[in-house]
Coordinates of C-alpha atoms in Angstrom, one line a residue:
X908 CA -62.8 -37.6 13.7
X909 CA -66.4 -37.1 14.4
X910 CA -67.7 -35.8 17.7
X911 CA -66.9 -33.0 19.9
X912 CA -63.8 -32.2 21.9
X913 CA -63.8 -34.2 25.1
X914 CA -65.8 -37.2 23.9
X915 CA -64.5 -40.7 24.4
X916 CA -63.7 -41.3 20.8
X917 CA -61.9 -38.0 20.6
X918 CA -59.8 -38.9 23.7
X919 CA -58.9 -42.3 22.1
X920 CA -57.7 -40.6 19.0
X921 CA -55.6 -38.2 21.0
X922 CA -54.1 -40.9 23.1
X923 CA -53.0 -42.8 20.0
X924 CA -51.0 -39.7 18.8
X925 CA -53.2 -38.8 15.8
X926 CA -53.6 -35.1 15.3
X927 CA -57.4 -34.4 15.6
X928 CA -59.5 -32.1 13.5
X929 CA -60.5 -29.2 15.6
X930 CA -64.1 -29.5 16.9
X931 CA -66.1 -27.4 19.2
X932 CA -65.9 -28.6 22.8
X933 CA -68.6 -30.9 24.2
X934 CA -70.8 -29.4 26.7
X935 CA -69.3 -29.9 30.1
X936 CA -66.0 -31.3 28.7
X937 CA -62.8 -30.5 30.6
X938 CA -60.9 -27.6 28.9
X939 CA -57.6 -28.8 30.2
X940 CA -57.5 -32.1 28.2
X941 CA -54.2 -32.6 26.3
X942 CA -54.5 -31.1 22.8
X943 CA -57.9 -29.7 23.2
X944 CA -58.9 -26.6 21.2
X945 CA -60.8 -23.8 22.9
X946 CA -62.7 -21.0 21.3
X947 CA -63.8 -17.7 22.6
X948 CA -67.4 -16.8 21.9
X949 CA -68.3 -14.7 18.9
X950 CA -69.2 -11.8 21.2
X951 CA -65.6 -11.8 22.5
X952 CA -64.1 -11.4 19.1
X953 CA -62.7 -8.0 20.1
X954 CA -62.4 -8.2 23.9
X955 CA -60.4 -5.8 25.9
X956 CA -56.7 -6.3 25.4
X957 CA -55.1 -8.8 27.7
X958 CA -52.0 -7.4 29.4
X959 CA -49.9 -10.2 27.9
X960 CA -51.3 -9.7 24.4
X961 CA -49.8 -6.9 22.2
X962 CA -51.1 -6.3 18.7
X963 CA -48.5 -6.3 16.1
X964 CA -48.3 -4.2 12.9
X965 CA -50.4 -5.5 10.0
X966 CA -47.2 -5.5 7.9
X967 CA -45.4 -7.9 10.3
X968 CA -43.2 -10.2 8.2
X969 CA -44.5 -13.8 8.0
X970 CA -42.3 -16.3 9.7
X971 CA -42.4 -19.9 10.9
X972 CA -43.7 -20.1 14.5
X973 CA -42.7 -22.8 17.0
X974 CA -45.6 -24.7 18.3
X975 CA -46.6 -27.9 20.0
X976 CA -49.7 -30.0 19.1
X977 CA -49.2 -33.3 20.8
X978 CA -45.5 -33.1 19.8
X979 CA -46.1 -33.7 16.1
X980 CA -44.8 -30.5 14.5
X981 CA -42.0 -28.2 15.6
X982 CA -42.5 -25.5 12.9
X983 CA -45.7 -24.7 11.2
X984 CA -45.5 -24.3 7.4
X985 CA -49.0 -22.6 7.4
X986 CA -49.9 -18.9 7.4
X987 CA -52.7 -18.7 9.8
X988 CA -55.3 -15.9 10.5
X989 CA -56.5 -15.1 13.9
X990 CA -60.1 -14.1 14.5
X991 CA -60.1 -14.7 18.3
X992 CA -57.7 -15.7 21.0
X993 CA -58.2 -17.3 24.4
X994 CA -55.5 -18.2 26.9
X995 CA -55.9 -21.5 28.8
X996 CA -53.6 -23.2 31.3
X997 CA -51.3 -25.7 29.5
X998 CA -50.9 -29.1 31.1
X999 CA -47.3 -29.3 29.9
X1000 CA -44.5 -28.0 32.1
X1001 CA -46.6 -25.1 33.5
X1002 CA -46.8 -23.4 30.2
X1003 CA -49.8 -21.6 28.7
X1004 CA -51.8 -23.2 25.9
X1005 CA -52.9 -20.7 23.3
X1006 CA -55.7 -21.7 21.0
X1007 CA -57.0 -20.0 17.8
X1008 CA -60.2 -19.7 15.9
X1009 CA -60.9 -21.4 12.7
X1010 CA -59.2 -19.7 9.7
X1011 CA -60.2 -19.7 6.1
X1012 CA -59.1 -23.2 5.6
X1013 CA -61.1 -24.5 8.5
X1014 CA -58.1 -25.7 10.4
X1015 CA -57.2 -24.9 14.0
X1016 CA -53.6 -24.4 15.2
X1017 CA -52.3 -23.9 18.7
X1018 CA -49.1 -23.8 20.6
X1019 CA -47.7 -24.0 24.1
X1020 CA -45.1 -21.4 25.1
X1021 CA -42.9 -21.9 28.1
X1022 CA -43.0 -19.4 30.9
X1023 CA -39.5 -18.1 30.0
X1024 CA -40.3 -17.3 26.3
X1025 CA -42.7 -15.5 24.1
X1026 CA -44.9 -16.6 21.2
X1027 CA -45.1 -14.9 17.8
X1028 CA -47.8 -15.6 15.3
X1029 CA -47.6 -15.5 11.5
X1030 CA -49.6 -13.3 9.2
X1031 CA -52.3 -14.7 7.1
X1032 CA -52.2 -14.2 3.3
X1033 CA -51.4 -10.6 2.4
X1034 CA -54.3 -8.3 1.9
X1035 CA -56.5 -9.5 4.8
X1036 CA -57.7 -6.4 6.6
X1037 CA -59.9 -8.0 9.2
X1038 CA -57.2 -10.4 10.5
X1039 CA -54.2 -9.1 12.4
X1040 CA -51.2 -11.0 13.8
X1041 CA -50.6 -10.9 17.5
X1042 CA -47.6 -11.2 19.6
X1043 CA -48.1 -13.1 22.9
X1044 CA -45.4 -12.2 25.4
X1045 CA -45.8 -14.4 28.4
X1046 CA -42.8 -13.1 30.4
X1047 CA -43.4 -11.1 33.6
X1048 CA -43.7 -7.3 33.1
X1049 CA -40.5 -6.5 35.0
X1050 CA -38.5 -9.0 32.9
X1051 CA -40.1 -7.6 29.7
X1052 CA -39.0 -4.0 30.6
X1053 CA -35.5 -5.2 31.1
X1054 CA -35.4 -7.0 27.8
X1055 CA -36.8 -3.9 26.0
X1056 CA -34.1 -1.6 27.5
X1057 CA -31.4 -4.0 26.5
X1058 CA -32.8 -4.1 22.9
X1059 CA -32.8 -0.3 22.8
X1060 CA -29.2 -0.3 24.1
X1061 CA -28.1 -2.8 21.4
X1062 CA -29.9 -0.7 18.7
X1063 CA -28.1 2.4 19.9
X1064 CA -24.8 0.7 19.8
X1065 CA -25.4 -0.5 16.3
X1066 CA -26.2 3.0 15.1
X1067 CA -23.0 4.3 16.7
X1068 CA -20.9 1.7 15.0
X1069 CA -22.3 2.7 11.6
X1070 CA -21.2 6.3 12.2
X1071 CA -17.5 7.1 11.3
X1072 CA -16.1 9.4 14.0
X1073 CA -14.1 12.4 12.9
X1074 CA -10.4 12.5 13.5
X1075 CA -9.0 15.4 15.4
X1076 CA -5.4 14.5 14.8
X1077 CA -5.1 12.0 17.7
X1078 CA -5.0 8.3 17.4
X1079 CA -8.3 6.6 18.1
X1080 CA -8.6 3.9 20.7
X1081 CA -8.2 0.4 19.4
X1082 CA -11.7 -0.7 20.6
X1083 CA -13.3 2.1 18.5
X1084 CA -11.2 1.3 15.5
X1085 CA -12.1 -2.4 15.8
X1086 CA -15.8 -1.6 16.1
X1087 CA -15.9 0.2 12.7
X1088 CA -17.6 -1.4 9.8
X1089 CA -14.8 -2.3 7.4
X1090 CA -14.9 -1.5 3.7
X1091 CA -14.5 -4.2 1.1
X1092 CA -10.8 -5.1 0.4
X1093 CA -11.2 -4.6 -3.3
X1094 CA -12.1 -0.9 -2.7
X1095 CA -8.9 -0.3 -0.8
X1096 CA -6.9 -2.2 -3.5
X1097 CA -8.4 0.1 -6.2
X1098 CA -7.6 3.2 -4.2
X1099 CA -4.0 2.2 -3.7
X1100 CA -3.6 1.3 -7.4
X1101 CA -5.1 4.6 -8.5
X1102 CA -2.9 6.6 -6.1
X1103 CA 0.2 4.8 -7.4
X1104 CA -0.9 5.4 -11.0
X1105 CA -1.3 9.1 -10.3
X1106 CA 2.0 9.3 -8.6
X1107 CA 3.8 7.8 -11.6
X1108 CA 2.6 10.6 -13.8
X1109 CA 5.1 12.9 -12.1
X1110 CA 3.3 16.3 -12.4
X1111 CA 2.5 18.2 -9.3
X1112 CA -1.3 18.1 -9.7
X1113 CA -1.3 14.3 -9.9
X1114 CA 0.9 14.1 -6.8
X1115 CA -1.5 16.2 -4.8
X1116 CA -4.5 14.2 -6.1
X1117 CA -2.8 10.9 -5.1
X1118 CA -1.9 12.2 -1.7
X1119 CA -5.5 13.5 -1.0
X1120 CA -6.9 10.1 -2.1
X1121 CA -4.8 8.2 0.3
X1122 CA -5.5 10.6 3.1
X1123 CA -9.2 10.2 2.6
X1124 CA -8.9 6.4 2.7
X1125 CA -6.7 6.5 5.8
X1126 CA -9.5 8.5 7.5
X1127 CA -12.0 5.9 6.3
X1128 CA -9.9 2.8 7.0
X1129 CA -7.4 3.6 9.7
X1130 CA -6.4 0.0 10.3
X1131 CA -5.2 -0.8 6.8
X1132 CA -1.4 -0.6 6.8
X1133 CA -1.1 -0.5 3.0
X1134 CA -2.5 3.1 2.9
X1135 CA 0.1 4.4 5.4
X1136 CA 2.9 2.5 3.6
X1137 CA 2.0 3.8 0.1
X1138 CA 1.6 7.5 1.3
X1139 CA 4.8 7.4 3.3
X1140 CA 6.8 6.3 0.3
X1141 CA 5.2 9.1 -1.8
X1142 CA 6.1 11.9 0.6
X1143 CA 9.4 10.5 1.9
X1144 CA 11.6 12.4 -0.6
X1145 CA 10.1 15.8 0.1
X1146 CA 9.0 15.5 3.7
X1147 CA 10.7 12.8 5.7
X1148 CA 9.2 13.9 9.0
X1149 CA 5.7 13.5 7.6
X1150 CA 6.6 10.0 6.3
X1151 CA 7.7 9.1 9.8
X1152 CA 4.5 10.4 11.4
X1153 CA 2.4 8.4 8.9
X1154 CA 4.2 5.2 9.8
X1155 CA 3.9 5.9 13.5
X1156 CA 0.1 6.5 13.1
X1157 CA -0.2 3.3 11.1
X1158 CA 1.5 1.3 13.8
X1159 CA -0.5 2.9 16.5
X1160 CA -3.7 2.0 14.6
X1161 CA -2.8 -1.7 14.4
X1162 CA -1.1 -1.8 17.8
X1163 CA 2.3 -2.5 16.4
X1164 CA 1.3 -5.7 14.7
X1165 CA 2.4 -5.0 11.1
X1166 CA 5.8 -6.1 10.0
X1167 CA 5.6 -4.2 6.7
X1168 CA 5.2 -0.8 8.4
X1169 CA 8.1 -1.6 10.8
X1170 CA 10.3 -2.7 7.8
X1171 CA 9.4 0.5 5.8
X1172 CA 10.3 2.7 8.8
X1173 CA 13.6 0.9 9.2
X1174 CA 14.4 1.4 5.5
X1175 CA 13.5 5.0 5.8
X1176 CA 15.9 5.5 8.8
X1177 CA 18.6 3.6 7.0
X1178 CA 18.4 5.9 4.0
X1179 CA 18.5 8.9 6.3
X1180 CA 21.7 7.5 7.9
X1181 CA 20.1 6.7 11.4
X1182 CA 21.7 3.3 11.6
X1183 CA 20.8 2.7 15.3
X1184 CA 17.1 3.4 14.7
X1185 CA 17.1 1.3 11.6
X1186 CA 18.4 -1.7 13.4
X1187 CA 15.8 -1.3 16.2
X1188 CA 12.9 -1.1 13.7
X1189 CA 14.2 -4.1 11.7
X1190 CA 14.3 -6.0 14.9
X1191 CA 10.7 -5.0 15.7
X1192 CA 9.6 -6.1 12.2
X1193 CA 11.1 -9.6 12.8
X1194 CA 9.5 -9.7 16.2
X1195 CA 6.1 -9.1 14.5
X1196 CA 6.8 -11.8 11.9
X1197 CA 10.1 -13.7 11.8
X1198 CA 9.4 -15.0 8.3
X1199 CA 9.3 -11.5 6.7
X1200 CA 12.0 -11.9 4.1
X1201 CA 12.2 -8.2 3.3
X1202 CA 13.2 -7.3 6.9
X1203 CA 16.0 -9.9 6.9
X1204 CA 17.2 -8.7 3.5
X1205 CA 17.1 -5.0 4.4
X1206 CA 18.9 -5.5 7.7
X1207 CA 21.6 -7.5 5.9
X1208 CA 22.1 -4.8 3.3
X1209 CA 22.4 -2.2 6.1
X1210 CA 25.1 -4.2 7.8
X1211 CA 26.9 -4.7 4.5
X1212 CA 26.9 -0.9 3.9
X1213 CA 28.4 -0.5 7.4
X1214 CA 31.1 -3.0 6.6
X1215 CA 29.8 -5.8 8.8
X1216 CA 30.0 -8.7 6.4
X1217 CA 30.0 -11.4 9.0
X1218 CA 26.9 -10.0 10.7
X1219 CA 25.2 -9.7 7.3
X1220 CA 25.9 -13.3 6.5
X1221 CA 24.5 -14.4 9.8
X1222 CA 21.2 -12.5 9.1
X1223 CA 20.9 -13.9 5.6
X1224 CA 21.4 -17.5 6.9
X1225 CA 18.8 -17.0 9.6
X1226 CA 16.4 -15.6 7.1
X1227 CA 17.0 -18.5 4.7
X1228 CA 16.4 -21.0 7.6
X1229 CA 13.0 -19.4 8.3
X1230 CA 12.1 -18.8 4.7
X1231 CA 13.9 -21.4 2.5
X1232 CA 12.0 -20.4 -0.6
X1233 CA 12.8 -16.7 -0.4
X1234 CA 15.0 -16.3 -3.5
X1235 CA 15.9 -12.7 -2.6
X1236 CA 17.9 -13.9 0.5
X1237 CA 19.6 -16.6 -1.6
X1238 CA 20.5 -14.0 -4.2
X1239 CA 21.9 -11.6 -1.7
X1240 CA 24.0 -14.3 0.0
X1241 CA 25.3 -15.4 -3.4
X1242 CA 26.4 -11.8 -4.2
X1243 CA 28.0 -11.5 -0.8
X1244 CA 30.1 -14.7 -1.4
X1245 CA 31.0 -13.3 -4.9
X1246 CA 32.2 -10.1 -3.2
X1247 CA 34.3 -12.1 -0.8
X1248 CA 35.9 -14.1 -3.7
X1249 CA 34.2 -17.4 -3.0
X1250 CA 32.9 -18.3 -6.5
X1251 CA 31.9 -21.8 -5.7
X1252 CA 29.6 -20.8 -2.8
X1253 CA 28.3 -18.0 -5.0
X1254 CA 27.4 -20.3 -7.8
X1255 CA 25.7 -22.7 -5.4
X1256 CA 23.5 -20.0 -3.9
X1257 CA 22.8 -18.6 -7.4
X1258 CA 21.5 -22.0 -8.4
X1259 CA 19.4 -22.2 -5.2
X1260 CA 17.9 -18.8 -6.0
X1261 CA 17.2 -19.9 -9.6
X1262 CA 15.2 -22.9 -8.4
X1263 CA 12.5 -20.7 -6.7
X1264 CA 13.0 -17.3 -8.5
X1265 CA 13.4 -18.5 -12.1
X1266 CA 10.7 -15.9 -13.1
X1267 CA 12.6 -13.0 -11.7
X1268 CA 14.5 -10.9 -14.3
X1269 CA 16.6 -9.4 -11.5
X1270 CA 17.9 -12.8 -10.5
X1271 CA 19.1 -13.6 -14.0
X1272 CA 20.6 -10.2 -14.4
X1273 CA 22.7 -10.6 -11.2
X1274 CA 23.8 -14.1 -12.2
X1275 CA 24.7 -12.9 -15.7
X1276 CA 26.9 -10.1 -14.3
X1277 CA 28.6 -12.5 -12.0
X1278 CA 29.5 -14.9 -14.8
X1279 CA 30.7 -11.9 -16.9
X1280 CA 33.0 -10.9 -14.1
X1281 CA 34.3 -14.4 -13.9
X1282 CA 35.1 -14.4 -17.6
X1283 CA 32.5 -17.1 -18.5
X1284 CA 31.1 -15.3 -21.5
X1285 CA 29.0 -18.2 -22.7
X1286 CA 27.2 -18.5 -19.4
X1287 CA 26.8 -14.7 -19.2
X1288 CA 25.1 -14.5 -22.6
X1289 CA 22.9 -17.5 -21.8
X1290 CA 21.7 -15.9 -18.5
X1291 CA 21.2 -12.5 -20.2
X1292 CA 19.0 -14.2 -22.8
X1293 CA 17.1 -16.1 -20.1
X1294 CA 16.5 -12.8 -18.2
X1295 CA 15.1 -11.1 -21.3
X1296 CA 12.9 -14.1 -22.0
X1297 CA 11.1 -13.8 -18.6
X1298 CA 11.3 -10.0 -18.4
X1299 CA 11.0 -8.3 -21.8
X1300 CA 10.3 -4.9 -20.2
X1301 CA 13.3 -4.9 -17.9
X1302 CA 15.5 -2.1 -19.1
X1303 CA 18.4 -3.1 -17.0
X1304 CA 18.9 -6.4 -18.7
X1305 CA 19.0 -4.7 -22.2
X1306 CA 21.4 -1.9 -20.9
X1307 CA 23.8 -4.3 -19.2
X1308 CA 23.7 -6.8 -22.0
X1309 CA 24.3 -4.2 -24.7
X1310 CA 27.2 -2.7 -22.7
X1311 CA 28.8 -6.1 -22.2
X1312 CA 28.5 -7.0 -25.9
X1313 CA 30.1 -3.7 -26.8
X1314 CA 33.1 -4.2 -24.5
X1315 CA 33.6 -7.9 -24.3
X1316 CA 31.3 -9.5 -26.8
X1317 CA 30.4 -9.1 -30.4
X1318 CA 31.0 -5.3 -30.6
X1319 CA 29.0 -2.2 -31.4
X1320 CA 26.7 -3.9 -33.9
X1321 CA 25.5 -6.4 -31.4
X1322 CA 24.9 -3.6 -28.8
X1323 CA 23.0 -1.5 -31.3
X1324 CA 20.8 -4.5 -32.2
X1325 CA 20.0 -5.2 -28.6
X1326 CA 19.1 -1.5 -27.9
X1327 CA 16.9 -1.4 -31.0
X1328 CA 15.2 -4.6 -29.8
X1329 CA 14.7 -3.0 -26.3
X1330 CA 13.1 0.2 -27.6
X1331 CA 10.9 -1.8 -29.9
X1332 CA 9.5 -3.7 -26.9
X1333 CA 9.5 -0.6 -24.6
X1334 CA 8.9 2.4 -26.8
X1335 CA 8.2 4.7 -23.8
X1336 CA 11.4 3.8 -22.0
X1337 CA 13.6 6.9 -22.0
X1338 CA 16.8 5.3 -20.6
X1339 CA 16.9 2.9 -23.5
X1340 CA 16.6 5.7 -26.0
X1341 CA 19.2 7.7 -24.1
X1342 CA 21.7 4.8 -24.1
X1343 CA 21.2 4.2 -27.8
X1344 CA 21.7 8.0 -28.5
X1345 CA 25.0 8.0 -26.4
X1346 CA 26.2 4.9 -28.4
X1347 CA 25.6 6.7 -31.7
X1348 CA 27.3 9.9 -30.3
X1349 CA 30.4 7.8 -29.5
X1350 CA 30.4 6.5 -33.0
X1351 CA 30.3 10.1 -34.4
X1352 CA 26.8 10.1 -35.8
X1353 CA 25.6 13.4 -34.4
X1354 CA 22.3 13.6 -36.4
X1355 CA 21.3 10.1 -35.3
X1356 CA 22.2 10.9 -31.7
X1357 CA 20.1 14.1 -31.7
X1358 CA 17.2 12.2 -33.1
X1359 CA 17.4 9.5 -30.4
X1360 CA 17.8 12.1 -27.6
X1361 CA 14.7 13.8 -28.9
X1362 CA 12.9 10.4 -28.8
X1363 CA 14.1 9.9 -25.2
X1364 CA 12.7 13.3 -24.1
X1365 CA 9.5 12.6 -26.0
X1366 CA 9.1 9.2 -24.4
X1367 CA 9.4 10.6 -20.8
X1368 CA 9.5 14.4 -20.4
X1369 CA 10.4 14.0 -16.7
X1370 CA 13.6 11.9 -17.2
X1371 CA 16.3 14.3 -16.0
X1372 CA 19.3 12.2 -17.1
X1373 CA 18.2 12.5 -20.8
X1374 CA 18.3 16.3 -20.6
X1375 CA 21.7 16.2 -18.8
X1376 CA 23.2 13.8 -21.4
X1377 CA 21.8 15.7 -24.3
X1378 CA 23.2 18.9 -22.9
X1379 CA 26.6 17.4 -22.5
X1380 CA 26.5 16.2 -26.1
X1381 CA 25.6 19.6 -27.4
X1382 CA 28.3 21.2 -25.3
X1383 CA 30.9 18.9 -26.8
X1384 CA 29.5 19.8 -30.3
X1385 CA 30.0 23.5 -29.5
X1386 CA 26.3 24.4 -29.0
X1387 CA 26.7 25.9 -25.5
X1388 CA 23.4 27.9 -25.7
X1389 CA 21.5 24.7 -26.6
X1390 CA 23.3 22.9 -23.8
X1391 CA 22.3 25.5 -21.2
X1392 CA 18.7 25.5 -22.3
X1393 CA 18.6 21.7 -22.0
X1394 CA 20.2 21.8 -18.5
X1395 CA 17.6 24.3 -17.3
X1396 CA 14.8 22.1 -18.7
X1397 CA 16.3 19.2 -16.8
X1398 CA 16.4 21.2 -13.5
X1399 CA 12.7 22.2 -13.7
X1400 CA 11.4 18.7 -14.6
X1401 CA 11.8 17.8 -10.9
X1402 CA 13.6 20.5 -8.9
X1403 CA 13.6 18.4 -5.6
X1404 CA 15.1 15.3 -7.2
X1405 CA 18.7 14.3 -6.3
X1406 CA 19.3 13.9 -10.1
X1407 CA 19.1 17.7 -10.4
X1408 CA 22.7 17.7 -9.0
X1409 CA 24.0 16.3 -12.3
X1410 CA 22.4 19.0 -14.4
X1411 CA 23.9 21.7 -12.1
X1412 CA 27.3 20.0 -12.2
X1413 CA 27.4 19.7 -15.9
X1414 CA 26.5 23.4 -16.3
X1415 CA 29.1 24.4 -13.7
X1416 CA 31.8 22.5 -15.6
X1417 CA 30.8 24.3 -18.8
X1418 CA 31.0 27.7 -17.0
X1419 CA 34.4 26.7 -15.6
X1420 CA 35.7 26.1 -19.1
X1421 CA 34.6 29.5 -20.2
X1422 CA 36.2 31.2 -17.2
X1423 CA 33.1 32.2 -15.2
X1424 CA 34.3 30.9 -11.9
X1425 CA 31.7 32.8 -9.8
X1426 CA 28.9 31.4 -11.8
X1427 CA 30.4 27.9 -11.6
X1428 CA 30.7 28.2 -7.7
X1429 CA 27.0 29.1 -7.4
X1430 CA 26.0 26.2 -9.7
X1431 CA 28.2 23.8 -7.6
X1432 CA 26.4 25.1 -4.5
X1433 CA 23.1 24.2 -6.1
X1434 CA 24.4 20.7 -7.0
X1435 CA 25.5 20.0 -3.4
X1436 CA 22.3 21.3 -2.0
X1437 CA 20.3 19.1 -4.3
X1438 CA 22.2 16.0 -3.3
X1439 CA 24.9 16.2 -0.5
X1440 CA 25.9 12.6 -1.4
X1441 CA 26.9 13.4 -4.9
X1442 CA 30.5 12.4 -5.0
X1443 CA 31.1 13.7 -8.6
X1444 CA 29.8 17.1 -7.7
X1445 CA 32.1 17.4 -4.6
X1446 CA 35.1 16.2 -6.5
X1447 CA 34.5 18.5 -9.5
X1448 CA 34.1 21.5 -7.3
X1449 CA 37.3 20.7 -5.3
X1450 CA 39.3 20.1 -8.5
X1451 CA 38.0 23.4 -9.9
X1452 CA 39.2 25.4 -6.9
X1453 CA 42.6 23.7 -6.9
X1454 CA 43.1 24.0 -10.6
X1455 CA 42.6 27.7 -10.4
X1456 CA 44.9 28.2 -7.3
X1457 CA 42.3 28.5 -4.5
X1458 CA 43.9 25.9 -2.3
X1459 CA 42.5 27.2 1.0
X1460 CA 38.9 27.0 -0.3
X1461 CA 39.6 23.5 -1.8
X1462 CA 40.9 22.2 1.6
X1463 CA 37.8 23.7 3.3
X1464 CA 35.5 21.9 0.8
X1465 CA 37.4 18.7 1.3
X1466 CA 36.9 18.9 5.1
X1467 CA 33.2 19.4 4.7
X1468 CA 32.9 16.6 2.3
X1469 CA 34.8 14.2 4.7
X1470 CA 32.4 15.3 7.5
X1471 CA 29.4 14.4 5.4
X1472 CA 30.8 11.0 4.5
X1473 CA 32.0 10.1 8.0
X1474 CA 28.8 11.0 9.8
X1475 CA 26.7 9.0 7.3
X1476 CA 23.8 11.3 7.8
X1477 CA 24.2 13.2 4.5
X1478 CA 23.3 16.5 6.2
X1479 CA 25.4 19.5 5.9
X1480 CA 26.9 21.1 9.0
X1481 CA 26.1 24.8 9.8
X1482 CA 29.4 26.0 8.5
X1483 CA 28.9 24.1 5.3
X1484 CA 25.4 25.5 4.9
X1485 CA 26.7 29.0 5.4
X1486 CA 29.4 28.4 2.8
X1487 CA 27.0 26.8 0.3
X1488 CA 24.2 29.2 1.0
X1489 CA 23.1 31.8 -1.7
X1490 CA 25.1 34.6 -0.1
X1491 CA 27.0 35.6 -3.2
X1492 CA 24.2 35.6 -5.7
X1493 CA 24.2 39.4 -5.9
X1494 CA 27.7 39.4 -7.3
X1495 CA 26.5 37.5 -10.4
X1496 CA 24.6 40.5 -11.8
X1497 CA 26.3 41.9 -14.9
X1498 CA 25.8 42.9 -18.5
X1499 CA 26.5 39.3 -19.7
X1500 CA 23.2 37.7 -20.7
X1501 CA 24.4 34.3 -19.8
X1502 CA 25.4 35.4 -16.3
X1503 CA 22.0 37.1 -15.9
X1504 CA 20.1 34.0 -17.0
X1505 CA 22.2 31.9 -14.6
X1506 CA 21.5 34.3 -11.7
X1507 CA 17.7 34.2 -12.3
X1508 CA 17.6 30.4 -12.4
X1509 CA 19.7 30.0 -9.3
X1510 CA 17.6 32.6 -7.4
X1511 CA 14.4 30.9 -8.5
X1512 CA 15.7 27.4 -7.7
X1513 CA 16.9 28.4 -4.2
X1514 CA 13.5 30.1 -3.5
X1515 CA 11.6 27.0 -4.7
X1516 CA 13.7 24.6 -2.5
X1517 CA 13.4 26.9 0.5
X1518 CA 9.6 27.0 0.2
X1519 CA 9.3 23.2 0.2

């Protein structure tokens, strides 16, 4: 469009809605015409800074700027340079019309900004030193100061959220925990997996490393319940109070909204014999999520152990109603009906469990054992085979199937073939090697049995039952020195394990046969201290005292044993601890080398257990 801004032709073009090419204003033309462009004189290229104009950094990031030019464009795709700026009254809604000088392309661009907002220009092409972007803030000064203070507050809050506060042992408030920046879920998954892998190694250094790893991640991610759950299970056997405190801290961090932590705590209390607390925590788990099948199952198993079969059946039926596809509940209910003698209902629920849990080796194992008890040998063999098909690494299927074939099936040859097949699929499974060795020992092949026992220990050096069984075998073969050496190795593979009781018991029985009753008593004390629930250890000790004419001591031991079983807390009373304590160890000193070795081991073991 020819002519100057303000001419008649120019006004006609503007009224038709056509964007004009920016022209210098006509002499005497009104500067408030809609869409007019105004220019500051060249002498005013660098005027004094207007109080509403703030120069931005030359490195300001380019962005699209909102603008109005007769309502044609909302966002400018251009990158515009500013050589001069002038502020003119805007005829639209009491805003301010901002005009710009001609850039390198010879175009003019302008915008109107409402009184409640601010206007941000865009940079020109990078590398222009003489042109600088400007920020026009048209808000009143008092409003701008308030906005800046709020921006500073938000920036400070953001910095505080990025900082992880140090824990001083107390639980942090929920609002602070929620404001933390969460780590990626995959990182927590990898940490839990690595900790479990280290824990399975069995050695003390790996256990410590796994514990430190989980404690670090608990400090970093205090609202992730998996970390508390994994660590509590690791430390439960050695320090039950610490396991309780971990679960308590985890529930406090998530404000009690985690059914898995409640269920884990309930199971812990159930194993400790605190039935009332276990019931309360199972109830809390179901209050958090009434579809949590593990809580229904654990509570039902607890009631079954307490002899409340009717209550257990009610819990299982309620759980199945809320989780119809939870095969574990169907399986437990089938086993309950089998225990009560209702084979028809048991088969029905076994079939329901197989519909949804057909990939579970444990389900097929339980169903095969049920059919074997019912005398249906064909169904038992079919279900055993199906279980092995879906779970080739399940040792329990191979062990049960081999034992069943040996006693009720096709005999020793079929059992040997199954065990050979099992160790071929699982070469590092010590129980399978041990079972095969015991089978060969029963058949009288001592050389083959020793070879298989050695393979079992080589496959898993921490498997205590392999040492105990091998020691019993050598004892029966007359190699008592070798047997004692194996029992000692079994004790020190894991001194805090309840399985240690069997090594002490086997050793005590051997000393009883050789007439060393004092040594046998001290070994029985170690067995009971290692596992107060070990029924064979209690019975073997009581029988030893009666067989040798110590009836008063046998009756006293029987009374302590009845107290432990009736209270269901599996903790020894003070009198029992005094009786079982290492008070008579000094009497074991003597010239006999075997007695001296036993005394050293018992002293060392009691000292180790007392330090834990």
